One Martini backbone bead per residue (centre of mass of N, CA, C, O) as a GRO file, in nm:
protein
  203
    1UNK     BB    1   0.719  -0.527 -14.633
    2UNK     BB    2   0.425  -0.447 -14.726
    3UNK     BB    3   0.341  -0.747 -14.835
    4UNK     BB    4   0.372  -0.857 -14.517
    5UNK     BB    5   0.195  -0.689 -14.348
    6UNK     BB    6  -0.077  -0.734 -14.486
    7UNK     BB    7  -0.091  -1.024 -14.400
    8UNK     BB    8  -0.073  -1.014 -14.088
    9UNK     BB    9  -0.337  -0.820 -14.113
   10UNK     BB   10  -0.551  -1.016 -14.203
   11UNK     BB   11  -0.583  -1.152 -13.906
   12UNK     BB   12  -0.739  -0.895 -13.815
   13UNK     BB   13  -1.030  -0.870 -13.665
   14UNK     BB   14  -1.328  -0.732 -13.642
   15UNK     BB   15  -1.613  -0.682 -13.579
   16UNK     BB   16  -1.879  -0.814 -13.435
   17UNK     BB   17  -2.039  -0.587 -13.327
   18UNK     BB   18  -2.152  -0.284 -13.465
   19UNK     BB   19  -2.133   0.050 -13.412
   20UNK     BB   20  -2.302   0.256 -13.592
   21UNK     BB   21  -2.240   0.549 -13.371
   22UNK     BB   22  -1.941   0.497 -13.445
   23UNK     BB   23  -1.860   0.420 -13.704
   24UNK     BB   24  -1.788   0.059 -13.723
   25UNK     BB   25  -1.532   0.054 -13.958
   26UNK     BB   26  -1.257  -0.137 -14.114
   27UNK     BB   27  -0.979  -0.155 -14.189
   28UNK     BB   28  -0.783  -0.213 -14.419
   29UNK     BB   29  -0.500  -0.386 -14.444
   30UNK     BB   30  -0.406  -0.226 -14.728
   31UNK     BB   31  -0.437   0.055 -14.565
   32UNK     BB   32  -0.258   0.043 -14.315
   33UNK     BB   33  -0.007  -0.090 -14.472
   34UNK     BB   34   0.072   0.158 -14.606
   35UNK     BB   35   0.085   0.372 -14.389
   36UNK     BB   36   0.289   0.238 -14.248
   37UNK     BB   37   0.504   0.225 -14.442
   38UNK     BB   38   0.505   0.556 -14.506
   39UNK     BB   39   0.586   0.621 -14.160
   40UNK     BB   40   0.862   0.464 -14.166
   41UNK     BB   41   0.997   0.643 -14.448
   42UNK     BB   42   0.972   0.894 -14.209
   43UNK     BB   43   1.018   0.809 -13.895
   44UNK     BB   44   0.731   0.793 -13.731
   45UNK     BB   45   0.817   0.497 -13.559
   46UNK     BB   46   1.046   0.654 -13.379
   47UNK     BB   47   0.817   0.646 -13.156
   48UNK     BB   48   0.499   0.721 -13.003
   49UNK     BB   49   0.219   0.554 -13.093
   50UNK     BB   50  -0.122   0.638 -13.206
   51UNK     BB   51  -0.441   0.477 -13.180
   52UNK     BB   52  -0.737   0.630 -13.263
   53UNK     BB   53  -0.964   0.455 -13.266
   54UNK     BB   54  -0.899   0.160 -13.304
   55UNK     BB   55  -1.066  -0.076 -13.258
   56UNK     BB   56  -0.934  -0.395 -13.341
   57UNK     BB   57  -0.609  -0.278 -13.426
   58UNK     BB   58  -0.498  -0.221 -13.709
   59UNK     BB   59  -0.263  -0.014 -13.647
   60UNK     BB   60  -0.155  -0.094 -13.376
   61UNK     BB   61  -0.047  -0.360 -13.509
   62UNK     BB   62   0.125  -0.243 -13.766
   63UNK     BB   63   0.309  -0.112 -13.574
   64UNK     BB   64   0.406  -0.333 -13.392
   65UNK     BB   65   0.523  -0.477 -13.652
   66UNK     BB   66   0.732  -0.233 -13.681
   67UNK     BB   67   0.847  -0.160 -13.460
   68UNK     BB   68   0.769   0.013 -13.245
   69UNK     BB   69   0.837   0.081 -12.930
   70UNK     BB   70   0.535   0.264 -12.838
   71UNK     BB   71   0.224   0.145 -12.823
   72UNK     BB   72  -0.142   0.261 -12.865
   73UNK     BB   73  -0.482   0.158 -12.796
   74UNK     BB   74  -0.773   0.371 -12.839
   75UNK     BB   75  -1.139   0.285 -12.691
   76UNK     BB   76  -1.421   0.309 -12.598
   77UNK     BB   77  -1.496  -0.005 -12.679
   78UNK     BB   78  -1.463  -0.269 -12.532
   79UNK     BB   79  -1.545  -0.480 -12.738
   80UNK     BB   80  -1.286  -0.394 -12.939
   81UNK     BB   81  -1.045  -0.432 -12.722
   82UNK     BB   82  -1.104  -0.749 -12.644
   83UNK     BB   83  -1.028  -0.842 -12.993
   84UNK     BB   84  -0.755  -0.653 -12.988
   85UNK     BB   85  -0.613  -0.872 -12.803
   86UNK     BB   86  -0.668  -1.113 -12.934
   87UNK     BB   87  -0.476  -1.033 -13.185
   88UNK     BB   88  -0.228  -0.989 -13.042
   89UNK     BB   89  -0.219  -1.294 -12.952
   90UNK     BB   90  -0.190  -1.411 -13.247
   91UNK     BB   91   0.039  -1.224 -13.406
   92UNK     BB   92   0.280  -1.153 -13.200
   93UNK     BB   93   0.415  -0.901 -13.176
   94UNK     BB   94   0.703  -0.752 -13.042
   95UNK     BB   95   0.542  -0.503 -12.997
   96UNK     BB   96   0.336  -0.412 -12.710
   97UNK     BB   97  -0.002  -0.308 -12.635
   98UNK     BB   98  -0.175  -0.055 -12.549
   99UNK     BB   99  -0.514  -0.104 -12.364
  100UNK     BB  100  -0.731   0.212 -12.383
  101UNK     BB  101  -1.000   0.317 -12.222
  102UNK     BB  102  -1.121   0.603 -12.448
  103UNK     BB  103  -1.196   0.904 -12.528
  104UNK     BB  104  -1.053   1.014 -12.850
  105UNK     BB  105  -1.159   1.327 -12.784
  106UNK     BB  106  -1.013   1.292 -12.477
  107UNK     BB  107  -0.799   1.203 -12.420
  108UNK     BB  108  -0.594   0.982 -12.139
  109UNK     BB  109  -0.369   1.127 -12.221
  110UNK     BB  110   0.005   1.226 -12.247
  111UNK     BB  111   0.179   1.386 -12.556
  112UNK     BB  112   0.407   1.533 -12.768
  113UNK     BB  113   0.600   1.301 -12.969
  114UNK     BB  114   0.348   1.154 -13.136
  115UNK     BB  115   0.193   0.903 -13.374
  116UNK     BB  116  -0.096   0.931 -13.555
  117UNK     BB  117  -0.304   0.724 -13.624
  118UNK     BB  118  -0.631   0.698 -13.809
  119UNK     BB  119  -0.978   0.616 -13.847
  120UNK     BB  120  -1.268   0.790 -13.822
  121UNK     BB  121  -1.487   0.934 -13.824
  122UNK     BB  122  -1.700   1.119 -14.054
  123UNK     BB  123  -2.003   1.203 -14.026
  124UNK     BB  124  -2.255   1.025 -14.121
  125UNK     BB  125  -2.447   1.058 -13.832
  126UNK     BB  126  -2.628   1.147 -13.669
  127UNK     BB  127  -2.486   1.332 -13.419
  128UNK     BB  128  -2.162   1.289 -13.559
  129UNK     BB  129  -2.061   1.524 -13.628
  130UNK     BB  130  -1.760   1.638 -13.693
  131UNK     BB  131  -1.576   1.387 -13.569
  132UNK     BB  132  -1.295   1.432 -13.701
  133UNK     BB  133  -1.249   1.718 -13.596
  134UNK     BB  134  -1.207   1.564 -13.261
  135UNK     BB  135  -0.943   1.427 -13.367
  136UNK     BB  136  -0.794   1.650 -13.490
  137UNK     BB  137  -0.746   1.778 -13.261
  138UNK     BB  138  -0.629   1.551 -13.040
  139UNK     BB  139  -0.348   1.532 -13.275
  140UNK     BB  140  -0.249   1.817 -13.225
  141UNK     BB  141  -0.194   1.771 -12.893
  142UNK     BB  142  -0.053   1.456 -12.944
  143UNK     BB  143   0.140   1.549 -13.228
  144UNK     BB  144   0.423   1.564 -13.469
  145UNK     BB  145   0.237   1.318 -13.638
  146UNK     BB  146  -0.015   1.237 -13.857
  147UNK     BB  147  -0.238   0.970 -13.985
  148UNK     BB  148  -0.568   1.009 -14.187
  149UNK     BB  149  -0.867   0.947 -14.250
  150UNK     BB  150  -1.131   1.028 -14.489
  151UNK     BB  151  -1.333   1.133 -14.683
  152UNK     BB  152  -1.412   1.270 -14.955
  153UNK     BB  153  -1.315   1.603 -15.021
  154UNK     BB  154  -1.167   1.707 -14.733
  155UNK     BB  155  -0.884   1.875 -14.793
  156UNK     BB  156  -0.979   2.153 -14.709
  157UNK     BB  157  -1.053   2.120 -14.406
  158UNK     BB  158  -0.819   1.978 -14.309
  159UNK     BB  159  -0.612   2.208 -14.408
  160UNK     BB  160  -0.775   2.452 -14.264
  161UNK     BB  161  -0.726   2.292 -13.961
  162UNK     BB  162  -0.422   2.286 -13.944
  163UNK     BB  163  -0.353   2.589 -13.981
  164UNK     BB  164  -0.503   2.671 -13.726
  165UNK     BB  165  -0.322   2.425 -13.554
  166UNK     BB  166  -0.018   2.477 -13.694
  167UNK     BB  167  -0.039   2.274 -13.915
  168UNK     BB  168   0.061   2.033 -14.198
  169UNK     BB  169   0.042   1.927 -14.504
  170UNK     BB  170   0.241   1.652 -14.670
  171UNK     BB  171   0.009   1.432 -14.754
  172UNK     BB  172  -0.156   1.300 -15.033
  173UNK     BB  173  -0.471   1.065 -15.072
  174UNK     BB  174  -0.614   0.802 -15.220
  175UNK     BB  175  -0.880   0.531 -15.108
  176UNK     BB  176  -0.973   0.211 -15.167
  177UNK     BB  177  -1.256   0.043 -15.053
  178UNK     BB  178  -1.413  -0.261 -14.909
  179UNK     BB  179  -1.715  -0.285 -14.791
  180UNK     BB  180  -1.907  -0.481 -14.603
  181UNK     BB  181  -2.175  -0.573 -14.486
  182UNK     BB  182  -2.327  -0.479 -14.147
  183UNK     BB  183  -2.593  -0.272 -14.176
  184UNK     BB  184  -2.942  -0.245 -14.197
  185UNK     BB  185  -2.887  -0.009 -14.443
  186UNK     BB  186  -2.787  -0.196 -14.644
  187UNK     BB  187  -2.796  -0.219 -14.959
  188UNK     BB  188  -2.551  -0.428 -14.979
  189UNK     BB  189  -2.288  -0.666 -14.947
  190UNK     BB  190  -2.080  -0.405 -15.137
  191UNK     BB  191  -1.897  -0.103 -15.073
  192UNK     BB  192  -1.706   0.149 -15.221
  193UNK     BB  193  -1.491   0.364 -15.104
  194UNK     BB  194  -1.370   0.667 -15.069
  195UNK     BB  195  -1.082   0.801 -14.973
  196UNK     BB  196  -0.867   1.019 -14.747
  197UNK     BB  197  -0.493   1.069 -14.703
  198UNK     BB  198  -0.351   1.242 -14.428
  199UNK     BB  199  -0.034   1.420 -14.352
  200UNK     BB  200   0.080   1.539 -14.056
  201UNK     BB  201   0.256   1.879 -13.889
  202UNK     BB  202   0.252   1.997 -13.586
  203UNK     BB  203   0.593   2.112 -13.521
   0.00000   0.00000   0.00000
């Protein structure tokens, strides 16, 4: 299920023009398809799903994919909600996903009982700082369990935030991965990403 999931992801288009200072880099469908495939293996994936900063739609289409009831898929920019439009019409997964623009730390959004996807900006932008921090507030708000993605080393942060807000980590993994070049300060071609992925408990 897991390499077929991975398959279809493939074919999900990333940013066309991306914006530094959102810091939309794609999630690779090989760890998108892991953590849906994770997400499911919890029955996670049997309530409403949020991909909270979806970008061009990798988890929500991933979850949509694996058949969750109802998939929500919110990102500030409309460019990026745009072509995640484009790619659910490519997929055609059976689940239809809700595309919401708004920012993803004030979500525009009510719900209690759902499960919260997302891989945030890490905070690596001046101006951006602590902002995964302002992502896990909002999946505290809105979910009885999240997975999320993070920097390397985020470990105590995560553990440290989640505590404070009721919740516990009950899942970590380290997760690498290929970016492609894609802003003008990049000086290589591609470059290997190290990151931890957290599953929270907010219940």
């Amino acid at each position: 299920m897991k390499r077929a999931l991975e398959q279809r992801l493939q074919d999900v288009e990333g940013f066309r023009d991306p914006r530094v200072d959102l810091e939309q880099y794609p999630t690779p469908a090989e760890l998108a398809a892991h953590v849906v495939h994770l997400a499911g293996l919890h029955d996670d994936l049997d309530r409403t799903v949020l991909d909270l900063g979806t970008g061009t739609g990798m988890f929500a289409l991933g979850a949509a994919l694996a058949a969750a009831p109802r998939v929500v898929g919110l990102d500030v920019d409309a460019s990026a909600l745009a072509v995640a439009r484009e790619n659910e019409r490519r997929l055609a997964p059976a689940t239809s996903v809700d595309w919401v623009r708004g920012d993803a730390t004030r979500p525009p959004l009510s719900a209690s009982n759902a499960t919260v996807l997302m891989n945030p900006p890490f905070g690596a932008q001046r101006g951006n700082e602590h902002a995964d921090r302002r992502f896990l507030d909002a999946a505290s708000r809105l979910a009885t369990v999240s997975y999320s993605v993070h920097n390397a080393g985020s470990r105590a942060f995560v553990e440290s935030f989640a505590a404070d807000a009721g919740g516990e980590v009950t899942h970590a993994f380290r997760a690498e991965f290929e970016l492609a070049r894609q802003f003008a300060f990049h000086d290589t071609d591609s470059k290997t990403l190290d990151a931890e992925v957290y599953r929270i408990s907010w219940a």
